Coordinates of C-alpha atoms in Angstrom, one line a residue:
M888 CA 4.5 -22.2 18.4
S889 CA 7.5 -24.2 17.5
G890 CA 10.7 -22.1 17.0
T891 CA 10.9 -18.6 15.7
G892 CA 8.8 -16.9 13.1
T893 CA 11.6 -17.4 10.6
D894 CA 11.5 -21.2 11.4
R895 CA 7.8 -21.3 10.9
L896 CA 8.0 -19.5 7.5
A897 CA 10.6 -21.9 6.3
R898 CA 8.4 -24.8 7.4
L899 CA 5.3 -23.4 5.7
L900 CA 7.2 -23.0 2.4
A901 CA 8.5 -26.6 2.7
L902 CA 5.1 -28.0 3.4
V903 CA 3.6 -27.0 0.0
P904 CA 5.9 -29.2 -2.2
Y905 CA 6.0 -31.9 0.5
L906 CA 2.2 -32.2 0.5
Q907 CA 1.9 -32.0 -3.2
A908 CA 4.1 -35.1 -3.6
R909 CA 2.2 -37.0 -0.9
P910 CA -1.6 -36.8 -1.3
G911 CA -3.4 -38.3 1.6
A912 CA -0.4 -38.0 3.9
L913 CA -0.9 -38.9 7.5
I914 CA -0.9 -36.0 9.9
S915 CA 1.3 -37.9 12.3
E916 CA 3.9 -38.6 9.6
V917 CA 3.9 -35.0 8.3
A918 CA 4.4 -33.7 11.8
A919 CA 7.2 -36.1 12.5
D920 CA 9.0 -35.3 9.3
H921 CA 8.9 -31.6 10.1
G922 CA 9.9 -32.0 13.7
V923 CA 6.7 -30.5 15.2
S924 CA 3.7 -31.7 17.2
E925 CA 0.5 -32.6 15.4
R926 CA -1.2 -29.6 17.1
Q927 CA 1.5 -27.3 15.7
L928 CA 1.2 -28.8 12.3
R929 CA -2.6 -28.3 12.3
D930 CA -2.0 -24.6 13.2
D931 CA 0.5 -24.4 10.3
L932 CA -2.0 -25.9 7.9
Q933 CA -4.7 -23.5 9.0
L934 CA -2.3 -20.6 8.3
L935 CA -1.6 -22.0 4.8
F936 CA -5.4 -21.8 4.1
V937 CA -5.0 -18.0 4.0
C938 CA -1.8 -17.9 1.9
G939 CA -1.7 -17.5 -1.8
L940 CA -1.6 -15.1 -4.7
P941 CA -2.6 -11.4 -4.8
G942 CA -6.3 -11.0 -5.0
Y943 CA -6.7 -13.3 -2.0
G944 CA -10.1 -14.6 -3.1
P945 CA -11.5 -18.0 -4.2
G946 CA -9.1 -19.5 -6.6
D947 CA -6.2 -17.4 -5.3
L948 CA -5.4 -19.1 -2.0
I949 CA -3.9 -22.5 -1.1
D950 CA -6.6 -25.1 -0.7
M951 CA -6.5 -28.6 0.9
S952 CA -8.6 -31.4 2.2
L953 CA -8.0 -31.8 5.9
D954 CA -9.6 -34.4 8.2
D955 CA -8.8 -36.1 11.5
D956 CA -6.0 -38.2 10.2
T957 CA -4.9 -37.1 6.7
V958 CA -4.3 -34.0 4.6
T959 CA -4.3 -33.6 0.8
L960 CA -3.2 -30.5 -1.0
T961 CA -5.7 -29.6 -3.8
Y962 CA -4.3 -26.2 -4.9
H963 CA -0.8 -25.0 -4.4
A964 CA -1.2 -21.4 -5.7
E965 CA 2.1 -21.7 -7.6
L966 CA 4.1 -22.0 -4.4
D967 CA 5.4 -25.4 -5.2
R968 CA 8.5 -24.2 -7.0
P969 CA 11.5 -22.0 -6.0
L970 CA 11.3 -18.3 -6.8
R971 CA 13.5 -17.4 -9.7
L972 CA 14.3 -13.7 -10.2
T973 CA 15.2 -12.0 -13.5
A974 CA 18.3 -9.8 -13.4
D975 CA 16.1 -6.7 -13.2
E976 CA 14.0 -8.2 -10.4
A977 CA 17.2 -9.1 -8.5
L978 CA 18.6 -5.6 -8.9
A979 CA 15.4 -4.0 -7.7
L980 CA 15.3 -6.3 -4.7
I981 CA 18.9 -5.5 -3.8
V982 CA 18.4 -1.8 -4.0
A983 CA 15.2 -2.1 -1.9
L984 CA 17.0 -4.1 0.7
R985 CA 19.9 -1.6 0.9
A986 CA 17.3 1.2 1.4
L987 CA 15.5 -0.9 4.1
G988 CA 18.7 -1.5 5.9
E989 CA 19.2 2.3 6.4
T990 CA 15.7 2.7 7.8
P991 CA 15.6 3.5 11.6
G992 CA 14.1 0.8 13.7
V993 CA 14.7 -2.0 11.2
D994 CA 16.8 -5.1 12.2
G995 CA 19.9 -4.2 10.1
A996 CA 21.6 -7.6 10.8
A997 CA 18.7 -9.5 9.4
V998 CA 18.5 -7.3 6.4
G999 CA 22.2 -7.6 5.9
R1000 CA 22.1 -11.4 5.9
A1001 CA 19.2 -11.4 3.4
L1002 CA 21.1 -8.9 1.2
A1003 CA 24.3 -11.0 1.2
K1004 CA 22.3 -14.1 0.1
V1005 CA 20.5 -12.2 -2.7
E1006 CA 23.7 -10.5 -3.9
S1007 CA 25.5 -13.8 -4.0
A1008 CA 22.8 -15.5 -6.0
A1009 CA 22.3 -12.5 -8.3
G1010 CA 25.9 -12.6 -9.6
E1011 CA 26.5 -9.7 -12.0
A1012 CA 23.2 -8.1 -11.1
G1013 CA 24.4 -8.0 -7.5
R1014 CA 27.6 -6.3 -8.5
S1015 CA 25.7 -3.8 -10.6
A1016 CA 23.5 -2.9 -7.6
Q1017 CA 26.6 -1.9 -5.6
R1018 CA 27.1 1.0 -8.0
V1019 CA 23.5 2.2 -7.5
A1020 CA 23.4 5.2 -5.2
I1021 CA 20.5 5.0 -2.7
T1022 CA 19.0 8.5 -2.2
G1023 CA 15.5 9.5 -1.3
G1024 CA 13.7 11.3 -4.0
Y1025 CA 12.4 13.8 -1.4
E1026 CA 16.0 14.8 -0.6
D1027 CA 17.2 15.0 -4.2
T1028 CA 15.0 18.0 -5.0
G1029 CA 16.2 20.0 -2.0
L1030 CA 12.5 20.8 -1.2
A1031 CA 12.5 18.7 1.9
A1032 CA 15.5 20.6 3.3
R1033 CA 13.7 23.9 2.7
V1034 CA 10.6 22.6 4.5
R1035 CA 12.7 21.3 7.4
G1036 CA 14.4 24.7 7.7
A1037 CA 11.0 26.4 7.9
L1038 CA 9.9 23.9 10.6
E1039 CA 13.1 24.6 12.6
R1040 CA 12.6 28.4 12.3
G1041 CA 8.9 28.2 12.9
R1042 CA 7.9 30.0 9.7
A1043 CA 4.8 29.9 7.6
L1044 CA 5.0 28.9 3.9
R1045 CA 3.3 30.0 0.7
I1046 CA 3.0 27.1 -1.7
V1047 CA 1.6 26.5 -5.2
Y1048 CA 0.1 23.0 -5.0
Y1049 CA -1.3 20.5 -7.5
T1050 CA -4.3 18.6 -6.4
A1051 CA -4.6 15.4 -8.4
G1052 CA -8.2 14.7 -7.3
R1053 CA -9.4 17.9 -9.0
D1054 CA -6.6 18.2 -11.6
A1055 CA -6.1 21.8 -10.4
T1056 CA -3.3 24.0 -9.1
S1057 CA -3.9 26.4 -6.2
E1058 CA -1.9 28.9 -4.1
R1059 CA -2.3 28.8 -0.3
V1060 CA -0.5 29.8 2.9
I1061 CA 0.2 27.0 5.3
D1062 CA 1.6 26.5 8.8
P1063 CA 3.9 23.5 8.6
M1064 CA 3.7 20.9 11.4
R1065 CA 5.8 17.9 10.5
L1066 CA 7.3 15.9 7.6
L1067 CA 6.4 12.3 7.2
V1068 CA 7.7 9.5 4.9
V1069 CA 5.1 6.9 3.8
D1070 CA 5.8 4.2 1.3
G1071 CA 8.8 6.1 0.0
R1072 CA 6.9 9.4 -0.5
A1073 CA 7.4 12.5 1.6
Y1074 CA 4.4 14.4 2.9
L1075 CA 4.1 17.7 4.7
E1076 CA 1.4 17.9 7.4
A1077 CA 0.3 21.5 7.9
W1078 CA -2.5 23.7 8.9
C1079 CA -4.1 25.1 5.7
R1080 CA -5.3 28.7 6.2
R1081 CA -7.6 28.5 3.2
A1082 CA -9.3 25.3 4.2
E1083 CA -9.0 26.1 7.9
A1084 CA -8.1 22.5 8.6
V1085 CA -5.1 20.1 8.8
R1086 CA -4.1 18.9 5.3
M1087 CA -1.4 16.5 3.9
F1088 CA 0.7 17.9 1.0
R1089 CA 2.8 15.5 -1.1
L1090 CA 6.2 17.2 -1.6
D1091 CA 6.4 16.1 -5.2
R1092 CA 3.2 18.0 -6.0
I1093 CA 4.4 21.3 -4.6
D1094 CA 5.3 23.4 -7.6
E1095 CA 6.5 26.5 -5.8
L1096 CA 7.5 27.1 -2.2
T1097 CA 8.3 30.4 -0.4
E1098 CA 9.2 30.8 3.3
L1099 CA 7.4 33.8 4.8
T1100 CA 8.7 36.1 7.5
E1101 CA 5.6 35.6 9.6
P1102 CA 5.5 32.8 12.2
S1103 CA 3.9 29.4 11.7
V1104 CA 0.8 29.3 14.0
P1105 CA -1.3 26.1 13.6
A1106 CA -4.9 26.2 14.9
R1107 CA -5.4 26.1 18.6
G1108 CA -5.2 22.6 20.0
I1109 CA -3.0 21.3 17.1
G1110 CA 0.4 20.5 18.4
V1111 CA 3.5 21.2 16.4
A1112 CA 5.9 18.3 16.1
D1113 CA 9.6 18.9 16.1
G1114 CA 11.2 19.2 12.7
G1115 CA 12.5 16.3 10.7
F1116 CA 11.2 13.2 9.0
R1117 CA 9.5 10.4 10.8
L1118 CA 8.0 7.1 9.5
A1119 CA 4.3 7.1 9.6
D1120 CA 2.5 4.1 11.0
G1121 CA -0.9 4.4 9.3
A1122 CA -2.5 5.8 6.2
V1123 CA -1.9 9.4 5.1
F1124 CA -5.4 9.9 3.7
E1125 CA -7.9 10.4 6.5
P1126 CA -11.1 11.8 5.1
P1127 CA -13.3 14.0 7.3
A1128 CA -16.2 12.4 9.0
D1129 CA -18.8 14.1 6.7
S1130 CA -17.1 12.8 3.5
P1131 CA -19.5 11.0 1.1
L1132 CA -19.7 7.2 1.2
V1133 CA -19.0 5.6 -2.1
T1134 CA -19.9 2.0 -2.8
L1135 CA -18.3 0.2 -5.8
R1136 CA -18.5 -3.3 -7.2
V1137 CA -15.0 -4.2 -8.4
G1138 CA -13.5 -7.1 -10.2
L1139 CA -10.2 -8.9 -9.7
G1140 CA -8.1 -6.3 -11.6
S1141 CA -9.4 -3.4 -9.4
R1142 CA -9.1 -4.9 -5.9
W1143 CA -6.0 -2.9 -5.4
V1144 CA -8.3 0.0 -4.3
T1145 CA -8.9 -1.8 -1.0
E1146 CA -5.2 -1.7 -0.3
Y1147 CA -4.5 1.8 -1.5
Y1148 CA -7.5 3.6 0.1
P1149 CA -8.9 3.2 3.6
C1150 CA -12.2 1.3 3.2
E1151 CA -15.3 1.2 5.5
D1152 CA -16.4 -2.2 4.3
V1153 CA -15.2 -4.9 1.9
R1154 CA -17.5 -7.9 1.1
A1155 CA -16.8 -10.8 -1.3
E1156 CA -19.6 -11.6 -3.7
P1157 CA -20.4 -14.7 -5.7
G1158 CA -18.6 -14.7 -9.0
G1159 CA -15.4 -13.1 -7.7
T1160 CA -16.5 -9.5 -7.4
W1161 CA -16.0 -7.4 -4.2
L1162 CA -18.5 -4.8 -2.8
V1163 CA -16.3 -2.0 -1.5
T1164 CA -17.4 1.0 0.5
L1165 CA -15.1 3.9 1.2
K1166 CA -15.1 7.6 2.0
A1167 CA -14.3 10.0 -0.8
S1168 CA -12.9 13.5 -0.4
D1169 CA -15.6 14.5 -2.8
L1170 CA -17.7 13.0 -5.6
E1171 CA -15.5 14.5 -8.4
W1172 CA -12.5 12.6 -6.9
A1173 CA -14.6 9.5 -6.8
R1174 CA -15.7 10.0 -10.5
R1175 CA -12.0 10.2 -11.6
I1176 CA -11.2 7.0 -9.7
V1177 CA -14.1 5.1 -11.2
M1178 CA -13.5 6.3 -14.7
G1179 CA -9.9 5.1 -14.3
L1180 CA -11.0 1.6 -13.3
G1181 CA -13.0 1.3 -16.5
E1182 CA -15.3 -1.7 -17.1
D1183 CA -13.8 -3.5 -14.1
A1184 CA -15.8 -1.3 -11.7
E1185 CA -19.5 -0.5 -11.2
V1186 CA -20.9 2.3 -9.1
V1187 CA -23.5 1.1 -6.7
G1188 CA -24.0 4.4 -4.8
P1189 CA -24.6 7.2 -4.1
P1190 CA -27.0 8.1 -6.9
E1191 CA -25.2 11.4 -7.5
L1192 CA -22.0 9.5 -8.4
V1193 CA -23.9 7.0 -10.6
E1194 CA -25.2 10.0 -12.6
L1195 CA -21.8 11.7 -12.7
V1196 CA -20.2 8.5 -14.2
R1197 CA -23.1 7.9 -16.5
S1198 CA -22.9 11.5 -17.9
E1199 CA -19.1 11.1 -18.4
A1200 CA -19.6 7.8 -20.2
R1201 CA -22.2 9.3 -22.5
A1202 CA -20.0 12.2 -23.3
A1203 CA -17.1 9.8 -24.1
L1204 CA -19.4 7.8 -26.4
A1205 CA -20.7 10.9 -28.1
A1206 CA -17.1 11.9 -29.0
Y1207 CA -16.9 8.7 -31.1
S1208 CA -20.3 9.1 -32.8
V1209 CA -20.5 10.0 -36.5

């Protein structure tokens, strides 16, 4: 590779308008103009093939005609022009960069340089962002501090918790293990005595919390992490091995499910649809997801879910009958 990752990113961004203005450009000339070897340029072009717009399917990615001597850009995926931010977008980006700069393990110097550039270009929006207080929502409620205190004291908790998948509220006693922060949301990992298993509880879905006098005793073999937040590396949702497998056919507008939920398999189909297989916590949860996707999703299996969705659709249609 030539130079750092930052150098390569800058070169890739510069290649798109360069190639658009020079159809049939010679590989040797393109490489010389960008100060890299022909081999490095070909590696860059191969990387451009998988860059593009969200959706990342046919018609979304950069496309080109590449042979032994020349290259012609045939689709630029709208990356041929500089990015222009609205005032609101600039403000959101500045606030996000400030929050990122305070995250442990992040290169603060690099974030600081990027922040300075965005603030300078944003003008008044940049000055407004300096008046925005950066605080985590999990800290604002005080709930996280109470959970952390229970962790430090080794106490069990009684909580009233809202489960979105079932649209139901339940009371349970849990043995807290650790707090995690994932994508800006705080989660409590704990042993649930009612389920007799480890569960993840989103702090913003805990309606009531009471610290008990009895000690926290997670199940044997489950280690208790020391108190405090940590950044989670992977997904929070890890369904049990015996969870039902659900297969959906989704359109472009519903591909987000493959990024939001862990999937067992994702296959592109002719016509732009994707065949997605994932594990569901239960079929009722899957029914709610499918109904929310509307006509952009079709249930392929299992048959029990097909019937659940069909019955729900019939009931909805009957509500509109005369």
